[in-house]
Amino acid sequence: MANSKQAEKRIRQSLIRRDRNRAAMSRLRTSIKRLRSAADSDVTKARELLPSTLSLIDATARKGVIHRNAAARRKSRLTRLVNRRVEAAASATAEPSD
């Protein structure tokens, strides 16, 4: 229970920020899940989804929802994942020509 007007305002602000942060994290998680599932099934779709997902990660970090180092780590891992899947798909199509 708030004991001052300032504390009441802080509670209101924190509730608003919590809702905003939860929505941003939900969007981010959904985008990452879509990218990961596309990387497993359809490499071309994963390549299309990668820029928008990386942009969403940057926006989330810029708003302070996640730390910038955490954003950089996620971007690096997702890019590496997609690049590995693209290379694997390319090598799989190149091998049968023997």
XYZ file of C-alpha atoms in Angstrom:
98
model
C 0.000 0.000 0.000
C 1.354 3.372 -1.022
C 1.975 5.853 1.778
C 2.421 8.964 -0.361
C 1.200 10.503 -3.592
C 4.600 9.881 -5.117
C 4.413 6.190 -4.260
C 0.915 5.961 -5.747
C 2.157 7.530 -8.961
C 5.116 5.159 -9.064
C 2.757 2.206 -8.732
C 0.623 3.503 -11.619
C 3.688 4.057 -13.761
C 5.146 0.652 -13.012
C 1.875 -1.072 -13.923
C 1.753 0.741 -17.256
C 5.411 -0.043 -17.954
C 4.956 -3.680 -16.980
C 2.093 -4.078 -19.447
C 4.087 -2.382 -22.190
C 7.182 -4.488 -21.497
C 5.169 -7.714 -21.384
C 3.602 -6.920 -24.749
C 6.996 -6.104 -26.265
C 8.521 -9.324 -24.929
C 5.569 -11.323 -26.210
C 6.004 -9.854 -29.707
C 9.721 -10.557 -29.545
C 9.317 -14.163 -28.398
C 6.689 -14.843 -31.056
C 8.912 -13.446 -33.786
C 11.880 -15.511 -32.601
C 9.763 -18.673 -32.452
C 8.540 -18.088 -36.011
C 12.109 -17.579 -37.196
C 13.367 -20.726 -35.474
C 10.556 -22.880 -36.852
C 11.123 -21.440 -40.332
C 14.831 -22.207 -40.031
C 13.936 -25.832 -39.303
C 11.486 -26.204 -42.177
C 11.828 -23.506 -44.860
C 15.200 -21.795 -45.252
C 13.984 -19.158 -47.708
C 11.232 -18.093 -45.314
C 13.800 -17.909 -42.514
C 15.951 -15.602 -44.635
C 12.917 -13.373 -45.181
C 12.006 -13.309 -41.481
C 15.537 -12.632 -40.217
C 15.730 -8.854 -40.934
C 12.357 -8.113 -39.355
C 13.215 -10.188 -36.286
C 16.580 -8.465 -35.885
C 14.872 -5.095 -36.221
C 12.364 -6.062 -33.544
C 15.202 -7.111 -31.229
C 16.892 -3.737 -31.782
C 13.668 -1.865 -31.076
C 13.092 -3.839 -27.888
C 16.602 -3.026 -26.685
C 16.239 0.625 -27.650
C 13.106 0.873 -25.517
C 14.973 -0.625 -22.571
C 12.933 -3.809 -22.362
C 16.043 -5.965 -22.806
C 19.675 -5.058 -22.301
C 21.649 -4.094 -25.396
C 24.160 -6.888 -24.822
C 21.319 -9.390 -24.568
C 19.971 -8.014 -27.836
C 23.361 -8.378 -29.502
C 23.666 -11.945 -28.232
C 20.216 -12.909 -29.525
C 20.881 -11.314 -32.903
C 24.201 -13.098 -33.205
C 22.773 -16.497 -32.330
C 19.777 -16.163 -34.636
C 21.920 -14.964 -37.541
C 24.337 -17.822 -36.983
C 21.456 -20.308 -36.870
C 19.960 -19.100 -40.145
C 23.350 -18.949 -41.870
C 24.141 -22.518 -40.824
C 20.786 -23.745 -42.112
C 21.317 -21.910 -45.409
C 24.766 -23.464 -45.798
C 23.400 -26.906 -44.955
C 20.629 -26.517 -47.518
C 23.095 -25.326 -50.143
C 25.480 -28.209 -49.513
C 22.602 -30.701 -49.526
C 21.513 -29.546 -52.970
C 25.096 -29.521 -54.275
C 26.023 -33.059 -53.157
C 23.598 -35.161 -55.282
C 25.186 -33.907 -58.528
C 28.002 -36.499 -58.260
